Amino acid sequence: MAENTIAPSAARSSAVMAAGTLLSRVLGLVRTALLAVAIGNAGLVTDIFSSANVLPNFIYLLLAGGVFNAVLVPQIIKASKRPDRGREYISSIMTLSLVGLAAITLVVTLAAPWILPLVTFLNESQLPLATTFAYWLFPQIFFYGAYAVIGQTLNANGRFGAYMWAPVVNNVVAIAGLIVFIMLIGRQETNNFSPENWTSSATLVLAGSTTLGIVLQAAVLLIPLRKLGLGLRPNFRVRGIGLRQTGKVAKWTIITMLVGNGAYLIYTKVATIATNARPDYAAMNPPEVIAGHTNLETASMFYMIPHSVITLSLATVLFNQMSHAFTEGNLTQVRSTISSGLRSIGVATIFCSAVLVVLAGPISMWFSGGSTASAVVQGQVLVLLSISAPFLSATFLMNRAFYADEDGKTPMIMQIILSVFGILLAVGAALLPPNRIVFGLAVAYSLGNIAGVLISHVFLTRKLGNYGAARIFDVHVRMTLAALGCAVLGAAALGLLGGYSAGGFAWQSLTGSLVALVVCGSLMAVSYYFMLRALKVRELDAFLAPILAKVRR
């Protein structure tokens, strides 16, 4: 296969998006740390809020997310070539989508008391608070959808930045809400929140600010949408504008999302077994802090950071390139795009995986609400998830190739295979003692990510032939060797700082954990760079080029 690199325009666009996503993720970390201070990281109220808060995004993805995120871009690109720049098509898509989302949101919100017992193992004393949270949080479904359909319209027109920068607004609002909560309501350390002493004012501030952030995240995209100058207007027309082809692709995507998110729902429900058992373990002598749903969600947020900042930003641009290439029948360009994309994202995701594994303990100290015991549990979950972070990103980019060709059936078949495998693993985790269930689920996630790459490779080879898998594998082996080398150095430095002793410096305070993160992280970054150079990984230059160009300017 010919030598290729990411195009400069793609690199610049992905760098802009990555910057927005990175800032959003940093603010997200601040938000998570403040949430741990406000209501704790290993408490019952924390898990009840977490269980209710993940459901709006889950329900949106289950019912409509796949259509908005994978199907619309190729269709809008096609429509944009029409004389009206796709105005008629986009107006209809947006009108029908928002009306449908409004109806779904209303029904789901009213049905919250019946939905929660189906998707969680919360008991009768915990469900009333979860239902109250749901009434405040479920309206987010509409605004998640509005954010997606407007954002994909912008992406299809080459306006990538706003879609990735809008979540910054969401996190700023949520952080402000948590600060108000801590000032007016109090914090977990002094209040020891429980369903019995939780107040309606606490719900208003916590859940209300969370939903307000999602509302504004969608609303800010109206500004760049207006600047497109498409003249969009409400349009309920269905026939004659190309919706039939959208429907053909969408039906497979809907099934895919139902299957995939159905499996996720089972994982979430199994995790609430541990949530339900928290009070029993807390009453032991001595009390035991166990991993619950919040710990799984927090660890997921961390291991998703390299995927969100690097992979999503680059894949959004490459998805457009593959869509154009498929439209022109240029399969060579499709193969080249996949190969260069997989090699480039590996530079970052493999290193980040090593950092998260080695420094899971000091990282978790900042998100445990001041509890060392909670940090230990959180760190263990993070290690088990982070091992598979590069596989998650690789699978995502490989699957974009199918959607770029308007092929929704193949991803559906792959998702069914992976979901059956994942559900079997989740059932196995459910059979573990409650204090080991979340660890079992983390292992299941990682095994599923690894299986995802293997299955995607089989189907992608059938579709495209040789897309350079041997070269991709060779480069990833060298990057993994470099990551293992820097991990050894980082682990040794962490040991010198007391990272493996309960009374060690790294565990004594937030300052100690910060010192450990800075020292060990810097050592790992420098050693990884030089090891990549020694192993002649040329993808390092392709990855660093747009970043260095920004710095020079």
Coordinates of C-alpha atoms in Angstrom, one line a residue:
M1 CA 0.0 0.0 0.0
A2 CA 1.3 3.4 -0.8
E3 CA 2.6 5.7 1.8
N4 CA 0.0 8.1 3.1
T5 CA -0.7 10.5 5.9
I6 CA -3.6 12.4 7.3
A7 CA -4.3 15.3 4.9
P8 CA -3.3 18.8 6.4
S9 CA -6.9 20.1 6.1
A10 CA -8.2 17.0 8.0
A11 CA -5.5 17.4 10.6
R12 CA -6.3 21.1 11.1
S13 CA -10.1 20.4 11.4
S14 CA -9.5 17.5 13.8
A15 CA -7.1 19.7 15.9
V16 CA -9.8 22.4 16.3
M17 CA -12.3 19.7 17.4
A18 CA -9.8 18.0 19.6
A19 CA -9.1 21.4 21.4
G20 CA -12.8 21.8 22.1
T21 CA -13.2 18.3 23.3
L22 CA -10.1 18.5 25.4
L23 CA -11.3 21.6 27.2
S24 CA -14.7 20.0 27.6
R25 CA -13.2 16.9 29.1
V26 CA -11.0 18.9 31.5
L27 CA -14.1 20.7 32.7
G28 CA -15.8 17.3 32.9
L29 CA -13.1 16.2 35.3
V30 CA -13.6 19.3 37.4
R31 CA -17.3 18.6 37.4
T32 CA -16.7 14.9 38.5
A33 CA -14.4 16.0 41.2
L34 CA -16.9 18.6 42.5
L35 CA -19.7 16.0 42.3
A36 CA -17.6 13.7 44.5
V37 CA -17.2 16.5 47.0
A38 CA -20.9 17.4 46.9
I39 CA -22.5 13.9 47.2
G40 CA -19.6 11.5 47.4
N41 CA -18.1 8.8 45.1
A42 CA -19.2 5.7 46.9
G43 CA -22.5 6.6 48.5
L44 CA -26.1 5.4 48.0
V45 CA -27.4 8.8 46.8
T46 CA -24.5 9.1 44.4
D47 CA -25.4 5.8 42.7
I48 CA -29.1 6.6 42.6
F49 CA -28.3 9.9 40.9
S50 CA -25.8 8.3 38.5
S51 CA -28.3 5.6 37.6
A52 CA -31.0 8.2 36.7
N53 CA -28.6 10.6 35.0
V54 CA -27.2 8.0 32.5
L55 CA -30.7 7.0 31.3
P56 CA -31.6 10.1 29.2
N57 CA -28.6 9.8 27.0
F58 CA -29.1 6.0 27.0
I59 CA -32.7 6.3 25.9
Y60 CA -31.8 8.8 23.3
L61 CA -29.1 6.6 21.8
L62 CA -31.4 3.6 22.0
L63 CA -34.2 5.2 20.1
A64 CA -32.6 7.7 17.7
G65 CA -28.9 8.2 18.4
G66 CA -27.5 5.9 15.7
V67 CA -29.6 7.5 13.0
F68 CA -28.4 11.0 13.9
N69 CA -24.8 10.2 14.5
A70 CA -24.1 7.7 11.6
V71 CA -26.8 8.0 9.0
L72 CA -27.4 11.7 8.5
V73 CA -24.0 12.9 7.4
P74 CA -23.8 11.0 4.1
Q75 CA -27.4 11.9 3.3
I76 CA -26.8 15.6 4.0
I77 CA -23.6 15.6 1.9
K78 CA -25.6 14.1 -1.0
A79 CA -28.4 16.7 -0.5
S80 CA -26.0 19.6 -0.3
K81 CA -25.1 19.0 -4.0
R82 CA -28.6 19.9 -5.0
P83 CA -29.4 23.4 -6.3
D84 CA -31.0 24.4 -2.9
R85 CA -27.9 23.2 -1.0
G86 CA -30.1 20.6 0.7
R87 CA -32.4 23.2 2.3
E88 CA -35.6 21.2 1.6
Y89 CA -34.1 17.9 2.8
I90 CA -32.5 19.3 6.0
S91 CA -35.7 21.3 6.9
S92 CA -37.7 18.1 6.7
I93 CA -35.2 16.0 8.6
M94 CA -34.9 18.6 11.3
T95 CA -38.6 19.2 11.7
L96 CA -39.6 15.5 11.8
S97 CA -36.7 14.7 14.2
L98 CA -37.5 17.4 16.7
V99 CA -41.2 16.6 16.7
G100 CA -40.5 12.9 17.2
L101 CA -38.0 13.6 19.9
A102 CA -40.5 15.8 21.7
A103 CA -43.1 13.0 21.7
I104 CA -40.6 10.4 22.9
T105 CA -39.4 12.7 25.7
L106 CA -42.9 13.4 26.9
V107 CA -43.9 9.7 27.0
V108 CA -40.6 8.5 28.6
T109 CA -40.7 11.2 31.3
L110 CA -44.3 10.4 32.3
A111 CA -43.4 6.7 32.3
A112 CA -40.4 7.2 34.6
P113 CA -42.0 5.4 37.6
W114 CA -42.4 2.2 35.5
I115 CA -39.1 2.5 33.6
L116 CA -36.8 2.6 36.6
P117 CA -37.9 -0.7 38.2
L118 CA -37.3 -2.4 34.8
V119 CA -33.7 -1.1 34.3
T120 CA -32.4 -1.1 37.9
F121 CA -32.3 -3.4 40.9
L122 CA -33.0 -0.4 43.3
N123 CA -35.4 -1.4 46.1
E124 CA -38.6 0.3 47.3
S125 CA -36.8 2.7 49.6
Q126 CA -34.4 3.9 46.8
L127 CA -36.8 4.1 43.8
P128 CA -38.8 7.2 45.0
L129 CA -35.6 9.4 44.9
A130 CA -34.5 7.9 41.6
T131 CA -38.0 8.7 40.2
T132 CA -37.7 12.3 41.4
F133 CA -34.3 12.6 39.7
A134 CA -35.8 11.1 36.6
Y135 CA -38.5 13.7 36.3
W136 CA -35.8 16.4 36.2
L137 CA -33.3 14.6 34.1
F138 CA -35.4 12.8 31.4
P139 CA -36.3 16.0 29.5
Q140 CA -32.6 15.9 28.4
I141 CA -33.6 13.3 25.8
F142 CA -35.0 16.0 23.5
F143 CA -32.0 18.3 23.8
Y144 CA -29.5 15.5 23.3
G145 CA -31.3 14.8 20.0
A146 CA -31.5 18.5 19.0
Y147 CA -27.7 18.8 19.7
A148 CA -27.0 15.8 17.5
V149 CA -29.2 16.7 14.5
I150 CA -28.0 20.3 14.4
G151 CA -24.4 19.2 15.0
Q152 CA -24.4 16.7 12.2
T153 CA -25.9 19.3 9.8
L154 CA -22.9 21.5 10.7
N155 CA -20.4 18.7 10.3
A156 CA -21.8 17.7 6.9
N157 CA -21.2 21.3 5.8
G158 CA -17.6 21.3 7.0
R159 CA -18.3 23.4 10.2
F160 CA -16.8 21.0 12.7
G161 CA -15.7 23.2 15.6
A162 CA -19.0 24.3 17.1
Y163 CA -20.3 20.7 17.6
M164 CA -17.2 19.8 19.7
W165 CA -17.0 23.1 21.6
A166 CA -20.7 23.2 22.7
P167 CA -20.3 20.7 25.5
V168 CA -17.9 23.3 27.2
V169 CA -21.1 25.3 27.9
N170 CA -22.7 22.3 29.4
N171 CA -19.9 21.6 31.8
V172 CA -19.5 25.2 32.8
V173 CA -23.2 25.3 33.8
A174 CA -23.0 22.0 35.6
I175 CA -19.8 23.1 37.5
A176 CA -21.6 26.3 38.5
G177 CA -24.6 24.2 39.7
L178 CA -22.3 22.0 41.9
I179 CA -20.6 25.1 43.4
V180 CA -24.0 26.5 44.3
F181 CA -25.0 23.0 45.7
I182 CA -21.9 22.9 48.0
M183 CA -22.4 26.5 49.2
L184 CA -26.1 26.2 49.8
I185 CA -26.9 22.5 50.5
G186 CA -23.5 21.3 51.9
R187 CA -21.2 18.4 51.1
Q188 CA -21.2 14.6 51.6
E189 CA -18.4 14.8 54.2
T190 CA -20.5 16.8 56.6
N191 CA -24.1 15.9 55.6
N192 CA -23.7 12.2 54.9
F193 CA -26.5 12.3 52.4
S194 CA -29.0 9.5 52.2
P195 CA -32.5 9.1 50.6
E196 CA -33.9 9.8 54.1
N197 CA -32.3 13.3 54.5
W198 CA -32.3 14.4 50.9
T199 CA -34.4 17.5 50.2
S200 CA -36.3 18.9 47.3
S201 CA -33.9 21.9 47.3
A202 CA -31.0 19.6 46.8
T203 CA -32.8 17.9 43.8
L204 CA -33.6 21.3 42.3
V205 CA -30.0 22.5 42.4
L206 CA -28.3 19.2 41.4
A207 CA -30.6 17.8 38.8
G208 CA -31.9 21.2 37.6
S209 CA -28.4 22.5 36.8
T210 CA -27.5 19.2 35.1
T211 CA -30.4 19.4 32.7
L212 CA -29.9 23.2 32.1
G213 CA -26.4 22.4 30.9
I214 CA -27.7 20.0 28.2
V215 CA -30.4 22.6 27.1
L216 CA -27.7 25.3 26.6
Q217 CA -25.4 22.8 24.9
A218 CA -28.0 22.4 22.1
A219 CA -29.1 26.0 22.1
V220 CA -25.7 27.4 21.3
L221 CA -25.5 25.5 18.0
L222 CA -28.4 27.6 16.6
I223 CA -25.9 30.4 16.1
P224 CA -23.5 28.6 13.7
L225 CA -26.6 26.9 12.1
R226 CA -28.0 30.3 11.2
K227 CA -24.7 31.4 9.7
L228 CA -24.9 28.5 7.2
G229 CA -27.5 30.6 5.4
L230 CA -29.6 27.6 4.4
G231 CA -32.9 29.3 5.1
L232 CA -34.2 26.4 7.1
R233 CA -37.9 26.4 8.0
P234 CA -40.5 24.0 9.5
N235 CA -41.3 21.4 6.8
F236 CA -43.4 18.3 7.3
R237 CA -43.0 17.2 3.7
V238 CA -42.0 13.5 3.5
R239 CA -42.3 12.5 -0.1
G240 CA -39.9 13.4 -2.9
I241 CA -36.9 14.8 -1.0
G242 CA -34.9 11.6 -0.5
L243 CA -36.1 10.4 2.9
R244 CA -36.7 6.9 1.5
Q245 CA -32.9 6.2 1.2
T246 CA -32.4 7.6 4.7
G247 CA -35.0 5.2 6.0
K248 CA -33.4 2.2 4.3
V249 CA -30.1 2.9 6.1
A250 CA -31.8 4.1 9.3
K251 CA -33.7 0.9 9.9
W252 CA -30.5 -1.2 10.2
T253 CA -29.0 1.5 12.4
I254 CA -32.0 1.6 14.7
I255 CA -31.8 -2.2 15.2
T256 CA -28.0 -1.9 15.8
M257 CA -28.6 0.7 18.5
L258 CA -31.4 -1.3 20.1
V259 CA -29.2 -4.3 20.3
G260 CA -26.1 -2.5 21.5
N261 CA -27.8 -0.3 24.0
G262 CA -29.9 -3.2 25.2
A263 CA -26.7 -4.9 26.2
Y264 CA -25.6 -1.7 27.9
L265 CA -28.8 -1.6 29.8
I266 CA -28.1 -5.0 31.2
Y267 CA -24.7 -3.9 32.3
T268 CA -26.3 -0.9 34.1
K269 CA -28.9 -3.1 35.7
V270 CA -26.3 -5.6 36.9
A271 CA -24.2 -2.7 38.4
T272 CA -27.2 -1.6 40.5
I273 CA -27.0 -5.0 42.3
A274 CA -23.8 -3.5 43.9
T275 CA -25.6 -0.2 44.5
N276 CA -28.4 -2.0 46.4
A277 CA -25.8 -3.9 48.5
R278 CA -23.8 -0.8 49.5
P279 CA -25.7 -0.3 52.8
D280 CA -25.1 -3.9 53.9
Y281 CA -21.4 -3.6 53.3
A282 CA -21.2 -0.2 55.0
A283 CA -22.8 -1.7 58.1
M284 CA -20.1 -4.4 58.4
N285 CA -17.5 -4.2 61.2
P286 CA -15.3 -2.9 59.9
P287 CA -17.3 -1.2 57.1
E288 CA -16.3 -2.0 53.5
V289 CA -16.4 0.4 50.6
I290 CA -17.5 -1.4 47.5
A291 CA -17.5 -0.4 43.8
G292 CA -20.9 0.6 42.5
H293 CA -22.5 2.1 39.4
T294 CA -20.9 5.5 40.0
N295 CA -17.4 4.0 40.1
L296 CA -18.1 2.2 36.7
E297 CA -19.4 5.5 35.1
T298 CA -16.4 7.5 36.5
A299 CA -13.9 5.0 35.2
S300 CA -15.7 4.9 31.9
M301 CA -15.4 8.7 31.6
F302 CA -11.6 8.5 32.1
Y303 CA -10.9 5.7 29.7
M304 CA -13.1 7.4 27.1
I305 CA -11.0 10.6 27.2
P306 CA -8.4 9.6 24.6
H307 CA -11.3 8.3 22.5
S308 CA -13.3 11.5 22.8
V309 CA -10.4 13.9 22.4
I310 CA -8.4 12.1 19.7
T311 CA -10.5 9.5 17.9
L312 CA -13.9 11.3 17.7
S313 CA -12.3 14.5 16.5
L314 CA -10.3 12.8 13.8
A315 CA -13.0 10.2 12.9
T316 CA -15.5 13.0 12.3
V317 CA -13.3 14.5 9.6
L318 CA -12.3 11.1 8.1
F319 CA -15.9 10.0 8.0
N320 CA -16.7 12.9 5.7
Q321 CA -13.7 11.9 3.5
M322 CA -14.8 8.3 3.3
S323 CA -18.3 9.3 2.5
H324 CA -17.0 11.4 -0.5
A325 CA -14.7 8.6 -1.5
F326 CA -17.5 6.0 -1.6
T327 CA -19.7 8.4 -3.5
E328 CA -16.9 8.7 -6.1
G329 CA -16.3 4.9 -6.1
N330 CA -12.7 5.5 -4.9
L331 CA -12.1 2.4 -2.7
T332 CA -8.3 3.0 -2.7
Q333 CA -8.9 6.3 -0.9
V334 CA -11.2 4.6 1.6
R335 CA -8.5 2.0 2.4
S336 CA -5.9 4.7 2.7
T337 CA -8.0 6.8 5.0
I338 CA -8.7 3.9 7.4
S339 CA -5.1 2.8 7.5
S340 CA -3.7 6.2 8.2
G341 CA -6.4 7.0 10.7
L342 CA -5.9 3.8 12.7
R343 CA -2.1 4.3 12.8
S344 CA -2.4 8.0 13.8
I345 CA -4.9 7.5 16.7
G346 CA -2.9 4.6 18.0
V347 CA 0.0 7.0 18.9
A348 CA -2.2 8.7 21.4
T349 CA -4.6 6.0 22.6
I350 CA -1.9 3.4 23.4
F351 CA 0.1 6.0 25.5
C352 CA -3.0 7.2 27.3
S353 CA -3.9 3.6 28.1
A354 CA -0.5 3.1 29.7
V355 CA -0.8 6.3 31.7
L356 CA -4.3 5.5 33.0
V357 CA -3.2 2.0 34.1
V358 CA 0.0 3.1 35.9
L359 CA -1.5 6.2 37.5
A360 CA -5.0 5.0 38.3
G361 CA -4.5 5.4 42.0
P362 CA -3.3 9.0 42.1
I363 CA -5.9 10.0 39.4
S364 CA -8.7 8.5 41.5
M365 CA -7.6 10.4 44.6
W366 CA -9.0 13.5 42.9
F367 CA -12.4 12.0 42.3
S368 CA -13.1 10.2 45.6
G369 CA -14.4 13.1 47.7
G370 CA -11.5 12.9 50.1
S371 CA -11.9 9.2 50.8
T372 CA -8.7 7.1 50.3
A373 CA -10.8 3.9 50.5
S374 CA -13.0 5.1 47.7
A375 CA -10.0 6.1 45.6
V376 CA -8.5 2.6 45.9
V377 CA -11.8 1.0 44.7
Q378 CA -12.1 3.6 41.9
G379 CA -8.5 3.0 40.8
Q380 CA -9.0 -0.7 40.5
V381 CA -12.0 -0.3 38.2
L382 CA -10.1 2.3 36.1
V383 CA -7.2 -0.2 35.5
L384 CA -9.5 -2.9 34.3
L385 CA -11.2 -0.6 31.8
S386 CA -8.2 1.4 30.6
I387 CA -6.3 -1.7 29.3
S388 CA -8.8 -1.9 26.3
A389 CA -9.0 1.9 25.5
P390 CA -7.1 1.6 22.2
F391 CA -9.4 -1.2 21.0
L392 CA -12.5 0.9 21.6
S393 CA -11.1 3.7 19.4
A394 CA -10.0 1.3 16.6
T395 CA -13.4 -0.4 16.5
F396 CA -15.2 3.0 16.2
L397 CA -13.1 4.2 13.3
M398 CA -13.4 0.8 11.5
N399 CA -17.1 0.9 11.8
R400 CA -17.3 4.4 10.3
A401 CA -16.3 2.9 6.9
F402 CA -19.6 0.9 6.7
Y403 CA -21.8 3.9 7.6
A404 CA -19.9 6.1 5.1
D405 CA -21.0 3.6 2.4
E406 CA -24.6 3.8 3.8
D407 CA -24.3 0.2 4.9
G408 CA -26.2 -0.1 8.2
K409 CA -26.7 -3.9 7.9
T410 CA -23.1 -5.0 8.5
P411 CA -22.7 -3.0 11.7
M412 CA -26.0 -4.5 12.9
I413 CA -24.7 -8.0 12.4
M414 CA -21.4 -7.2 14.2
Q415 CA -23.3 -5.6 17.0
I416 CA -25.6 -8.6 17.5
I417 CA -22.5 -10.8 17.8
L418 CA -20.8 -8.5 20.3
S419 CA -24.0 -8.0 22.3
V420 CA -24.5 -11.7 22.8
F421 CA -20.9 -12.0 23.9
G422 CA -21.3 -9.0 26.2
I423 CA -24.5 -10.2 27.8
L424 CA -23.0 -13.6 28.6
L425 CA -20.1 -11.8 30.3
A426 CA -22.5 -9.5 32.2
V427 CA -24.6 -12.5 33.4
G428 CA -21.3 -14.0 34.6
A429 CA -20.5 -10.8 36.5
A430 CA -23.9 -10.8 38.1
L431 CA -23.1 -14.2 39.7
L432 CA -20.1 -12.7 41.6
P433 CA -20.4 -11.4 45.2
P434 CA -21.7 -7.8 45.2
N435 CA -18.3 -6.4 46.1
R436 CA -16.8 -7.9 42.9
I437 CA -19.6 -7.3 40.4
V438 CA -18.4 -3.9 39.1
F439 CA -14.9 -5.4 38.6
G440 CA -16.4 -8.2 36.6
L441 CA -18.3 -5.7 34.5
A442 CA -15.1 -3.7 33.8
V443 CA -13.4 -6.9 32.6
A444 CA -16.4 -7.6 30.4
Y445 CA -16.2 -4.2 28.8
S446 CA -12.5 -4.7 28.0
L447 CA -13.0 -8.2 26.5
G448 CA -15.9 -6.8 24.4
N449 CA -13.6 -4.0 23.1
I450 CA -11.0 -6.5 22.1
A451 CA -13.6 -8.7 20.4
G452 CA -14.9 -5.6 18.6
V453 CA -11.6 -5.1 16.7
L454 CA -11.3 -8.7 15.7
I455 CA -14.9 -8.9 14.4
S456 CA -14.6 -5.5 12.6
H457 CA -11.4 -6.6 10.9
V458 CA -13.1 -9.7 9.5
F459 CA -16.1 -7.8 8.0
L460 CA -13.9 -4.8 6.9
T461 CA -11.6 -7.2 4.9
R462 CA -14.6 -8.8 3.2
K463 CA -15.8 -5.3 2.2
L464 CA -12.6 -3.6 1.1
G465 CA -10.0 -6.4 0.8
N466 CA -6.5 -5.5 2.1
Y467 CA -6.8 -2.2 3.9
G468 CA -3.3 -2.4 5.3
A469 CA -4.0 -4.5 8.4
A470 CA -0.5 -6.0 8.5
R471 CA 1.1 -2.6 8.5
I472 CA -1.3 -1.3 11.1
F473 CA -0.6 -4.3 13.3
D474 CA 3.2 -3.8 12.9
V475 CA 3.0 -0.2 13.9
H476 CA 0.7 -0.9 16.9
V477 CA 3.1 -3.6 18.1
R478 CA 6.0 -1.1 18.1
M479 CA 3.8 1.5 19.9
T480 CA 2.8 -1.0 22.5
L481 CA 6.4 -1.9 23.2
A482 CA 7.2 1.8 23.7
A483 CA 4.1 2.1 26.0
L484 CA 5.3 -0.9 28.0
G485 CA 8.7 0.7 28.4
C486 CA 7.4 4.0 29.6
A487 CA 4.9 2.2 31.9
V488 CA 7.8 0.4 33.6
L489 CA 9.6 3.7 34.2
G490 CA 6.4 5.3 35.4
A491 CA 5.5 2.5 37.8
A492 CA 9.1 2.5 39.2
A493 CA 8.8 6.3 39.9
L494 CA 5.4 5.8 41.4
G495 CA 6.8 3.2 43.7
L496 CA 9.5 5.6 44.9
L497 CA 6.8 8.1 45.7
G498 CA 4.9 5.6 47.8
G499 CA 2.2 4.8 45.3
Y500 CA 2.0 1.1 46.4
S501 CA 1.9 1.6 50.1
A502 CA -1.2 2.7 52.1
G503 CA 0.8 5.2 54.0
G504 CA 2.9 6.3 51.0
F505 CA 3.3 10.0 50.0
A506 CA 1.1 9.6 46.9
W507 CA -1.9 8.6 49.1
Q508 CA -1.5 11.1 51.9
S509 CA -3.1 14.1 50.2
L510 CA -4.3 15.6 47.0
T511 CA -0.9 17.4 46.8
G512 CA 0.9 14.1 47.1
S513 CA -1.2 12.6 44.3
L514 CA -0.7 15.7 42.1
V515 CA 3.1 15.5 42.5
A516 CA 3.0 11.8 41.6
L517 CA 0.9 12.5 38.5
V518 CA 3.2 15.3 37.3
V519 CA 6.5 13.5 38.0
C520 CA 5.4 10.1 36.7
G521 CA 3.3 11.4 33.8
S522 CA 6.1 13.6 32.6
L523 CA 8.6 10.8 32.8
M524 CA 6.3 8.5 30.9
A525 CA 5.7 11.1 28.1
V526 CA 9.3 11.8 27.5
S527 CA 10.4 8.2 27.6
Y528 CA 7.5 7.2 25.2
Y529 CA 8.6 9.9 22.7
F530 CA 12.1 8.7 22.6
M531 CA 11.1 5.0 22.5
L532 CA 8.9 5.8 19.5
R533 CA 11.8 7.5 17.8
A534 CA 14.1 4.5 18.5
L535 CA 11.5 2.1 17.1
K536 CA 11.1 4.3 14.0
V537 CA 7.3 4.9 14.4
R538 CA 6.9 7.6 11.7
E539 CA 3.2 8.1 12.7
L540 CA 4.5 10.2 15.6
D541 CA 5.4 13.0 13.2
A542 CA 2.0 12.8 11.5
F543 CA 0.3 13.0 14.8
L544 CA 2.4 15.9 16.2
A545 CA 2.5 18.0 13.1
P546 CA -0.9 19.9 13.5
I547 CA -0.2 20.3 17.2
L548 CA 3.2 21.8 16.7
A549 CA 1.9 24.0 13.9
K550 CA -0.7 25.5 16.3
V551 CA 2.0 26.0 19.0
R552 CA 4.3 27.8 16.5
R553 CA 1.5 30.1 15.4

